[in-house]
Amino acid sequence: MMASSFVRELLQLIAFALPIVQPCSAASLYSTYKFNPLEHLGGVAPYFEPQDPPASPSSPQGCTTERAVYLSRHAAIYANDYDFEEYIDPFVSKLENNTVVDWTKVPELSFLAGWTAPMSDAEQELLTRVGRLEASQLGVTLSFRYPNLKLPSRVWTSSAERTVKSAESFVRGLEQDDNEMNVVSIYESEEAGANSLTPYKSCPAYSSSFGSDQSAVYLEKFTKPIMARLNAMAPGFNFTANDVYGMMELCGYESVIRGSSPFCDTDLFSPDDWLGWEYTADIMYHYNVGYGNQISGVVGLPWFNASANVLMADSTDQQDMFVSFTHRELPPMVFVAMGLFNNSAFGGSEAAINDTMPLDRINYLRAWKSSHVLPFMSNLAIERLNCSGSYGYDDGDYYRVLVNSAPQPLPDCADGPGTSCSRAGFETYVQDRATLFQGYSDKCGVDYDNSTDVYSIYTDPAAGNGTLVGKRYEAFKYRIEE
Ligand SMILES: *[C@@H]1O[C@H](CO)[C@@H](O)[C@H](O)[C@H]1NC(C)=O
Ligand SMILES: *[C@@H]1O[C@H](CO)[C@@H](O)[C@H](O)[C@H]1NC(C)=O
Ligand SMILES: *[C@@H]1O[C@H](CO)[C@@H](O)[C@H](O)[C@H]1NC(C)=O
Ligand SMILES: *[C@@H]1O[C@H](CO)[C@@H](O)[C@H](O)[C@H]1NC(C)=O
Ligand SMILES: *[C@@H]1O[C@H](CO)[C@@H](O)[C@H](O)[C@H]1NC(C)=O
Ligand SMILES: *[C@@H]1O[C@H](CO)[C@@H](O)[C@H](O)[C@H]1NC(C)=O
Ligand SMILES: *[C@@H]1O[C@H](CO)[C@@H](O)[C@H](O)[C@H]1NC(C)=O
Ligand SMILES: *[C@@H]1O[C@H](CO)[C@@H](O)[C@H](O)[C@H]1NC(C)=O
């Protein structure tokens, strides 16, 4: 059902200023089961807000936000190069070469007779129109969420085109007039130590292939019956596990390019099929950038530590909002540094963390769900709240975390109103996390001699002031002025 309603949902999101009140229903005699594949597509999911947990994103009673720090993944792109080369292109090229199957005779796949790939080799990695919309939408969201905060004069981004374009679209959504905010591009160096928005690239102990062996185990398991079914429907095409994974991935990519995708049809892939796809991705992210990789928290800590410092600082001449854009790797590593989405949080032991992601069956009750924590445009916020007259709590500053607008309590720091935590509690929490994960250069085994363990981009003048972003594209502006 969902493919065709994607654009409608996006428009609803844009009208999100209106509170949506869900009717509460009594136990139903008839089925109310609903399933949207676009909410189970891990890193290929279009931006959505799972409201997990359903705590209110509004500030707690008596509190107003006086400063906020954001870390956002870039918005929707045509295709990630690895996904394109590994899964999508081989399937598409096999399809183009196909002379064996007459698709018009295969009901569930008849659309393949006239289907063409939505992206070209040259478009890989570029933002789609939906991506630009997602990024502008975040800008508008922050203007609604923080009507009293100064607009930032600088926004930071790693230097890839898709992150820079996301930052620029975000600025266009947030600024009131032309040319009010600068975008500062931070070079994606492999020798920047912890001082970049891509610190995993400067960390030799991190490898982008971590997790592929483990996720391959579940990939084989969940695709086996799907392959058998497709090969029975369309004998001779020889669907492989990677073809199946790529077709399901195309549901996400094609949706953010064309607004819908026939691959999202739940008659083609059932809800259980999608949950298998999602779990395969979650295993990969667990071992790659999550709790299953010892270096994740080490790489994520410097951003968290610096952001906590900037939030707790006294100075008022600084910005109120600190927003930065990066790639999919960094936010999950920061979650680990912060202790968020830990499958073992309530009781498991540290040593048993890998047991929470078995490779032969789905742990449905896991906290680590990539679809929830790293869809396109996924964003983490840490807020400093000024609370006075919050019944039952002292006046003062409190700290709160939101991921994709859902409040996330910090484990072991729950002494404030709502999901927030007191200043003293937060200070101790940050120190405890730093004790666990400090020592970036050492633990990464850096092989260059000018490394640093500290993220200093917010305050270091060497990062520069960046470039102004106008609301209009230059060519257009020029024409109007003529
Ligand atoms: C499709 O055909 C082209 C040209 O003959 C060939 O280079 C390519 O390897 C084929 N692709 C597949 C997946 O068979
Ligand atoms: C180390 O030097 C390289 C090459 O000049 C540079 O790209 C990198 O940013 C430097 N690292 C730090 C932490 O200053
Ligand atoms: C599918 O596999 C069969 C048996 O291995 C082989 O004969 C056939 O050529 C393959 N078809 C394609 C389209 O690769
Ligand atoms: C964390 O911040 C403190 C306070 O500025 C600083 O002294 C320390 O070096 C930082 N540690 C890391 C690992 O970033
Ligand atoms: C995850 O939770 C367990 C249980 O509370 C804890 O022992 C472990 O240190 C946590 N992991 C991280 C990286 O915070
Ligand atoms: C989890 O598995 C990874 C990959 O095998 C390993 O490096 C890591 O040490 C394991 N974690 C724990 C806590 O055993
Ligand atoms: C916090 O809010 C109170 C009441 O509105 C105000 O008097 C106080 O100055 C604020 N504190 C800060 C640090 O902004
Ligand atoms: C950045 O802006 C600040 C404040 O406006 C100014 O003092 C500084 O010289 C500027 N830096 C650069 C590199 O232009």
XYZ file of C-alpha atoms and ligand atoms in Angstrom:
594
model
C 0.000 0.000 0.000
C 2.709 2.362 1.062
C 4.528 3.078 -2.144
C 1.876 5.327 -3.596
C 1.178 7.150 -0.353
C 4.781 8.158 0.279
C 4.420 11.632 -1.201
C 1.176 12.158 0.668
C 2.933 11.216 3.901
C 5.735 13.603 3.141
C 3.213 16.393 2.636
C 1.604 15.473 5.923
C 4.992 15.692 7.575
C 5.431 19.146 6.146
C 2.126 20.137 7.666
C 3.287 18.661 10.938
C 2.654 21.910 12.791
C -0.866 20.619 13.264
C -1.061 18.234 16.169
C -2.113 14.806 15.017
C -4.380 13.153 17.520
C -4.639 9.423 17.087
C -8.012 8.032 18.016
C -7.585 5.468 20.737
C -9.325 2.284 19.849
C -10.600 -0.479 22.031
C -9.560 -4.035 21.317
C -10.642 -4.680 17.760
C -12.704 -7.551 16.492
C -11.346 -6.970 13.010
C -7.730 -6.671 11.916
C -6.130 -3.234 12.135
C -2.691 -4.556 11.158
C -0.719 -2.086 9.095
C 2.778 -2.332 7.745
C 4.906 0.266 5.972
C 8.112 -1.118 4.396
C 9.556 2.410 4.240
C 9.797 2.350 8.040
C 11.933 -0.806 8.028
C 14.619 0.125 5.539
C 17.509 0.979 7.875
C 19.868 3.475 6.286
C 17.762 3.616 3.112
C 14.566 4.679 4.900
C 13.212 8.110 3.938
C 13.112 10.393 6.992
C 10.329 9.495 9.411
C 9.702 9.877 13.125
C 8.943 6.556 14.793
C 7.975 8.213 18.123
C 9.836 5.521 19.981
C 9.431 6.029 22.917
C 6.209 8.040 22.566
C 7.253 10.638 25.185
C 6.365 14.198 24.159
C 8.954 16.171 22.185
C 7.697 19.379 23.883
C 9.873 20.687 26.694
C 8.872 19.400 30.121
C 6.620 21.580 32.280
C 8.279 24.837 33.350
C 11.271 24.375 31.031
C 12.376 26.275 27.955
C 15.243 25.360 25.662
C 18.033 27.897 25.796
C 20.641 26.132 23.691
C 20.714 23.065 21.426
C 23.281 20.969 19.597
C 22.362 18.843 16.555
C 24.145 16.130 14.616
C 22.390 15.084 11.433
C 23.025 12.540 8.759
C 22.683 13.904 5.200
C 19.283 13.657 3.524
C 18.098 11.188 0.859
C 20.487 10.387 -1.993
C 20.146 8.502 -5.294
C 22.269 5.607 -4.044
C 25.205 4.918 -1.831
C 28.150 3.735 -3.987
C 28.503 0.417 -2.157
C 24.768 -0.357 -2.408
C 24.803 0.564 -6.071
C 27.816 -1.523 -7.017
C 27.107 -4.489 -4.768
C 23.353 -4.953 -5.077
C 21.532 -2.595 -7.415
C 23.697 -2.436 -10.521
C 24.219 -6.224 -10.797
C 20.447 -6.778 -10.544
C 19.674 -4.021 -13.049
C 22.252 -5.250 -15.509
C 20.974 -8.824 -15.207
C 17.486 -7.521 -15.830
C 18.605 -5.604 -18.903
C 20.317 -8.700 -20.305
C 17.359 -10.947 -19.558
C 16.018 -12.831 -22.576
C 14.572 -15.804 -20.685
C 11.646 -14.461 -18.658
C 8.560 -12.788 -20.130
C 7.657 -10.540 -17.175
C 4.189 -9.797 -18.493
C 3.321 -13.420 -17.616
C 4.447 -13.062 -13.961
C 1.702 -11.179 -12.063
C 3.744 -9.949 -9.043
C 6.652 -8.904 -11.259
C 4.826 -7.756 -14.391
C 5.990 -4.170 -13.733
C 9.537 -5.282 -14.581
C 8.560 -5.471 -18.264
C 8.549 -1.676 -18.435
C 10.680 -0.751 -15.449
C 13.939 1.186 -15.729
C 16.425 1.965 -12.992
C 15.696 5.261 -11.236
C 19.349 6.292 -10.918
C 22.357 6.388 -13.191
C 25.968 5.744 -12.372
C 26.650 9.496 -12.441
C 23.878 10.326 -9.985
C 25.072 8.043 -7.188
C 25.676 9.903 -3.932
C 23.809 13.064 -4.995
C 20.869 14.425 -3.001
C 17.456 13.815 -4.515
C 14.668 16.412 -4.545
C 13.114 14.566 -1.612
C 16.502 14.901 0.092
C 16.525 18.670 -0.357
C 12.978 18.769 0.979
C 13.909 16.644 4.016
C 16.809 18.957 4.845
C 14.733 22.150 4.452
C 12.046 20.503 6.538
C 14.504 20.048 9.406
C 15.283 23.780 9.153
C 11.589 24.635 9.439
C 11.161 22.118 12.282
C 13.857 23.837 14.325
C 12.221 27.226 13.769
C 8.980 25.790 15.221
C 10.730 23.934 18.022
C 12.899 26.873 19.143
C 11.008 30.114 18.433
C 13.081 31.942 21.067
C 16.571 30.903 20.030
C 18.850 33.083 17.913
C 19.319 31.706 14.437
C 22.812 30.245 14.116
C 25.389 32.251 12.203
C 27.318 29.091 11.296
C 26.339 25.528 10.431
C 29.035 22.859 10.036
C 29.249 20.009 7.553
C 31.701 17.405 6.363
C 32.957 18.245 2.889
C 31.175 15.661 0.664
C 28.695 17.116 -1.789
C 25.704 15.318 -0.211
C 26.441 16.634 3.273
C 27.204 20.182 2.052
C 23.973 20.246 -0.004
C 22.045 18.990 3.021
C 23.495 21.801 5.152
C 22.629 24.366 2.475
C 19.047 23.116 2.107
C 18.713 23.099 5.898
C 19.856 26.739 6.006
C 17.384 27.690 3.265
C 14.591 26.218 5.396
C 15.707 27.899 8.600
C 16.839 31.381 7.551
C 14.276 34.150 7.374
C 15.976 36.144 4.624
C 18.723 35.661 2.107
C 22.323 35.372 3.192
C 21.910 35.155 6.961
C 23.849 31.994 7.717
C 27.167 30.478 6.780
C 27.923 26.869 5.991
C 31.365 25.779 7.150
C 32.762 22.803 5.274
C 35.133 20.548 7.226
C 37.463 18.548 4.998
C 37.039 14.765 5.248
C 40.708 14.192 5.956
C 42.160 10.795 6.805
C 44.582 12.496 9.173
C 42.312 14.816 11.150
C 42.347 12.750 14.327
C 39.124 13.334 16.273
C 38.742 16.865 14.921
C 36.390 16.397 11.973
C 32.826 15.326 11.256
C 34.231 12.102 9.780
C 36.584 10.944 12.578
C 36.125 7.274 11.591
C 38.045 8.045 8.376
C 41.082 9.070 10.426
C 40.881 5.972 12.631
C 42.829 2.983 11.268
C 41.134 0.661 13.801
C 37.814 1.233 12.030
C 37.031 -0.652 8.840
C 33.975 -0.047 6.686
C 33.704 -3.790 6.074
C 33.059 -4.667 9.739
C 29.745 -6.470 10.035
C 29.540 -7.802 6.505
C 30.466 -11.365 7.528
C 27.879 -11.419 10.309
C 25.084 -9.806 8.279
C 25.775 -12.232 5.400
C 24.683 -15.074 7.694
C 21.230 -13.623 8.262
C 21.003 -12.384 4.665
C 21.330 -15.972 3.477
C 18.700 -17.165 5.933
C 16.000 -14.592 5.231
C 16.438 -14.517 1.446
C 16.344 -18.312 0.972
C 12.555 -18.736 0.919
C 12.134 -15.486 -1.044
C 14.589 -16.673 -3.697
C 12.797 -20.007 -3.924
C 9.442 -18.250 -4.378
C 10.697 -15.798 -7.011
C 12.546 -18.519 -8.903
C 9.384 -20.641 -8.943
C 7.429 -17.645 -10.310
C 10.029 -16.688 -12.911
C 12.184 -19.744 -13.713
C 15.484 -19.028 -15.489
C 16.249 -15.582 -14.057
C 18.101 -17.212 -11.161
C 17.390 -14.643 -8.443
C 20.270 -14.519 -5.962
C 20.338 -13.397 -2.331
C 21.955 -10.139 -3.429
C 19.261 -9.606 -6.082
C 16.598 -9.898 -3.392
C 18.428 -7.529 -1.060
C 18.910 -5.036 -3.925
C 15.253 -5.180 -5.018
C 14.160 -4.427 -1.464
C 16.699 -1.626 -1.216
C 15.240 -0.192 -4.429
C 11.951 0.311 -2.570
C 13.725 2.970 -0.494
C 15.870 4.533 -3.183
C 13.180 4.586 -5.865
C 10.725 6.153 -3.383
C 13.054 9.065 -2.626
C 13.722 9.566 -6.355
C 10.323 8.983 -7.996
C 7.940 9.281 -5.063
C 6.896 5.627 -5.133
C 8.251 2.202 -5.996
C 6.615 -1.032 -7.159
C 9.223 -2.935 -5.096
C 7.516 -1.709 -1.889
C 4.396 -3.765 -2.643
C 3.703 -6.092 0.277
C 2.268 -8.641 -2.176
C 5.768 -8.888 -3.639
C 7.639 -8.867 -0.314
C 5.670 -9.627 2.838
C 6.065 -7.830 6.190
C 8.166 -10.766 7.437
C 10.428 -10.390 4.400
C 10.958 -6.697 5.212
C 11.660 -7.468 8.871
C 14.333 -9.919 7.702
C 15.884 -7.230 5.518
C 15.827 -4.768 8.411
C 17.424 -7.215 10.852
C 20.196 -8.005 8.340
C 20.982 -4.276 8.202
C 20.812 -3.996 11.998
C 23.368 -6.796 12.414
C 25.664 -4.998 9.985
C 25.356 -1.675 11.842
C 25.755 -3.385 15.240
C 29.182 -4.746 14.256
C 30.152 -1.812 12.062
C 29.276 1.343 14.025
C 27.405 -0.022 17.041
C 27.929 -1.848 20.335
C 29.513 -4.838 18.568
C 32.532 -2.761 17.569
C 34.899 -1.764 20.408
C 36.023 1.375 18.566
C 32.523 2.874 18.036
C 32.319 4.719 21.372
C 35.921 5.896 21.046
C 35.194 7.536 17.685
C 31.856 8.969 18.880
C 33.078 10.426 22.184
C 34.935 13.562 21.013
C 31.828 15.007 19.323
C 29.697 14.213 22.383
C 32.232 15.659 24.822
C 32.700 18.889 22.841
C 28.952 19.275 22.321
C 28.264 18.747 26.019
C 30.899 21.395 26.817
C 29.387 23.931 24.467
C 25.945 23.305 25.976
C 27.147 23.671 29.571
C 29.347 26.733 28.899
C 28.328 30.071 30.474
C 29.091 32.386 27.592
C 26.153 34.039 25.897
C 27.937 35.665 22.960
C 28.105 32.276 21.302
C 25.429 30.720 19.139
C 22.295 29.170 20.594
C 22.085 26.411 17.991
C 25.016 24.287 16.863
C 24.055 22.122 13.886
C 26.414 19.770 12.037
C 25.988 17.376 9.102
C 27.796 14.107 8.557
C 27.464 10.624 7.044
C 25.644 7.588 8.408
C 28.618 6.294 10.400
C 28.980 9.055 12.971
C 25.547 9.344 14.632
C 25.447 5.643 15.683
C 29.000 5.895 17.061
C 27.897 8.924 19.083
C 24.906 6.890 20.342
C 27.332 4.278 21.650
C 29.495 6.979 23.249
C 26.311 8.283 24.929
C 24.961 4.847 25.895
C 21.777 5.184 23.812
C 19.945 2.234 22.178
C 21.973 -0.297 24.177
C 20.235 -3.690 23.878
C 21.662 -4.596 27.293
C 20.757 -1.344 29.059
C 18.323 -2.860 31.513
C 20.201 -5.802 32.863
C 22.351 -7.533 30.280
C 26.074 -7.705 30.840
C 28.579 -5.825 28.763
C 30.192 -9.086 27.634
C 26.885 -10.440 26.317
C 26.166 -7.568 23.936
C 26.779 -9.670 20.802
C 24.336 -12.294 22.110
C 21.574 -9.699 21.828
C 21.961 -9.808 18.026
C 21.810 -13.542 17.214
C 22.615 -14.430 13.613
C 20.025 -17.188 13.235
C 16.834 -15.442 14.372
C 15.454 -11.952 14.898
C 15.619 -10.285 18.300
C 12.367 -8.370 17.854
C 12.717 -6.599 21.194
C 16.096 -5.025 20.473
C 16.703 -1.327 21.152
C 19.203 -1.153 18.262
C 17.022 -0.594 15.173
C 18.793 1.119 12.318
C 15.490 2.179 10.734
C 14.793 4.219 13.871
C 18.245 5.665 14.372
C 19.669 6.275 10.920
C 17.124 6.902 8.192
C 18.097 9.651 5.757
C 18.300 12.970 7.647
C 18.344 11.150 10.981
C 19.185 13.690 13.674
C 20.340 13.721 17.259
C 19.667 16.727 19.478
C 21.000 17.547 22.910
C 19.213 20.452 24.571
C 19.983 22.653 27.524
C 16.734 23.505 29.269
C 16.157 26.335 31.706
C 13.553 25.075 34.163
C 11.851 27.187 36.779
C 8.644 26.283 38.526
C 8.858 22.690 37.377
C 6.897 21.205 40.246
C 9.015 18.827 42.256
C 12.339 19.939 40.738
C 14.771 22.711 41.671
C 15.117 25.652 39.296
C 18.191 25.382 37.095
C 19.510 23.954 33.901
C 18.687 20.433 32.748
C 19.782 18.414 29.702
C 17.686 16.387 27.329
C 18.285 14.196 24.267
C 16.023 13.802 21.232
C 16.567 11.388 18.343
C 14.348 12.104 15.346
C 12.259 14.199 17.722
C 11.656 11.363 20.224
C 13.056 12.050 23.720
C 15.668 9.454 24.726
C 16.476 9.116 28.419
C 20.169 8.763 29.231
C 20.811 5.575 31.184
C 21.824 6.442 34.758
C 20.943 10.111 34.416
C 17.271 10.578 35.116
C 17.029 13.194 37.863
C 15.224 15.942 35.918
C 11.667 16.601 34.757
C 10.468 14.362 31.909
C 13.378 12.550 30.287
C 15.897 15.226 31.333
C 18.827 15.082 33.679
C 20.236 17.723 36.057
C 23.362 19.709 35.352
C 25.339 17.893 38.039
C 24.031 14.560 36.784
C 24.878 15.389 33.185
C 28.373 16.582 34.081
C 29.091 13.319 35.886
C 27.538 11.325 33.047
C 29.756 12.980 30.430
C 32.831 12.376 32.590
C 31.910 8.703 33.034
C 31.487 8.248 29.295
C 34.805 10.029 28.686
C 36.511 7.661 31.119
C 35.134 4.703 29.158
C 36.061 5.947 25.707
C 38.856 8.547 25.830
C 42.155 7.992 24.035
C 41.110 8.296 20.381
C 44.602 8.413 18.826
C 45.911 5.590 20.930
C 42.919 3.264 20.562
C 42.584 4.018 16.844
C 46.274 3.227 16.378
C 46.795 6.345 14.283
C 49.771 6.142 11.942
C 50.280 9.898 11.420
C 51.973 12.163 13.937
C 49.691 15.229 14.122
C 46.574 13.527 15.535
C 44.342 14.986 18.256
C 41.868 13.410 20.676
C 39.725 16.523 20.919
C 36.947 17.887 18.704
C 37.518 21.662 18.626
C 35.623 22.798 15.511
C 33.008 24.802 17.466
C 35.607 27.094 18.989
C 38.725 26.845 16.846
C 39.059 29.920 14.568
C 41.021 27.740 12.115
C 37.757 26.034 11.133
C 36.828 29.350 9.499
C 33.520 31.128 9.033
C 32.381 29.332 5.912
C 30.263 30.623 3.038
C 26.920 32.416 3.063
C 23.940 30.518 1.710
C 21.242 32.442 -0.114
C 17.685 31.192 -0.337
C 17.837 31.300 -4.091
C 20.290 29.666 -6.392
C 22.685 32.228 -7.864
C 21.648 31.844 -11.498
C 18.019 32.472 -10.618
C 18.816 35.509 -8.489
C 20.884 36.995 -11.298
C 18.004 36.653 -13.732
C 15.580 38.433 -11.380
C 17.939 41.324 -10.882
C 18.433 41.838 -14.605
C 25.092 -8.040 -19.415
O 25.614 -7.953 -20.722
C 26.791 -7.193 -20.823
C 27.158 -7.074 -22.305
O 27.080 -8.328 -22.932
C 27.905 -7.864 -20.008
O 29.080 -7.097 -20.060
C 27.440 -7.959 -18.558
O 28.399 -8.677 -17.790
C 26.096 -8.661 -18.475
N 25.628 -8.582 -17.099
C 25.184 -9.634 -16.430
C 24.780 -9.377 -15.010
O 25.089 -10.722 -16.906
C 47.476 16.695 10.003
O 47.998 17.060 8.747
C 47.174 16.745 7.632
C 47.947 17.039 6.378
O 48.429 18.341 6.397
C 45.888 17.555 7.745
O 44.999 17.231 6.678
C 45.221 17.218 9.070
O 44.050 18.030 9.247
C 46.167 17.455 10.234
N 45.544 16.942 11.444
C 45.280 17.722 12.481
C 44.642 17.064 13.653
O 45.527 18.915 12.517
C 20.326 -20.016 -14.483
O 20.945 -21.184 -13.988
C 20.876 -22.272 -14.882
C 21.422 -23.498 -14.160
O 22.584 -23.171 -13.441
C 21.665 -21.922 -16.132
O 21.574 -22.975 -17.067
C 21.062 -20.679 -16.767
O 21.845 -20.270 -17.885
C 21.024 -19.542 -15.757
N 20.284 -18.447 -16.323
C 20.751 -17.189 -16.302
C 19.840 -16.148 -16.898
O 21.809 -16.863 -15.792
C 36.410 16.586 27.089
O 36.202 17.921 27.471
C 37.070 18.366 28.504
C 36.632 19.750 28.908
O 36.825 20.670 27.869
C 38.503 18.338 27.995
O 39.376 18.730 29.011
C 38.834 16.922 27.523
O 40.113 16.917 26.950
C 37.828 16.425 26.533
N 38.085 15.019 26.259
C 37.838 14.464 25.070
C 38.185 13.033 24.929
O 37.347 15.080 24.139
C 25.304 -1.403 27.833
O 24.558 -1.768 28.986
C 25.232 -2.680 29.866
C 24.276 -3.040 30.997
O 23.826 -1.893 31.650
C 26.478 -2.015 30.389
O 27.186 -2.930 31.197
C 27.369 -1.599 29.224
O 28.491 -0.892 29.697
C 26.594 -0.714 28.253
N 27.450 -0.457 27.091
C 27.896 0.755 26.794
C 28.875 0.839 25.687
O 27.525 1.758 27.356
C 31.456 -8.588 19.543
O 31.931 -9.113 18.318
C 32.980 -8.354 17.727
C 33.276 -8.940 16.349
O 33.576 -10.282 16.459
C 34.202 -8.374 18.642
O 35.232 -7.594 18.077
C 33.778 -7.783 19.982
O 34.863 -7.869 20.873
C 32.593 -8.545 20.563
N 32.143 -7.856 21.760
C 32.185 -8.408 22.945
C 31.750 -7.554 24.092
O 32.534 -9.562 23.111
C 15.678 30.933 33.345
O 14.319 31.315 33.363
C 14.003 32.212 34.410
C 12.499 32.421 34.454
O 12.028 32.703 33.157
C 14.774 33.510 34.240
O 14.530 34.388 35.304
C 16.269 33.192 34.184
O 17.001 34.360 33.895
C 16.565 32.137 33.144
N 17.935 31.730 33.276
C 18.768 31.766 32.263
C 20.151 31.283 32.538
O 18.447 32.131 31.138
C 35.182 35.000 11.469
O 34.249 35.874 12.084
C 34.742 36.485 13.262
C 33.617 37.248 13.915
O 32.886 37.938 12.970
C 35.940 37.380 12.900
O 36.484 37.949 14.073
C 37.010 36.498 12.229
O 38.079 37.288 11.772
C 36.437 35.732 11.037
N 37.435 34.764 10.581
C 37.764 34.619 9.311
C 38.786 33.548 9.008
O 37.272 35.293 8.432
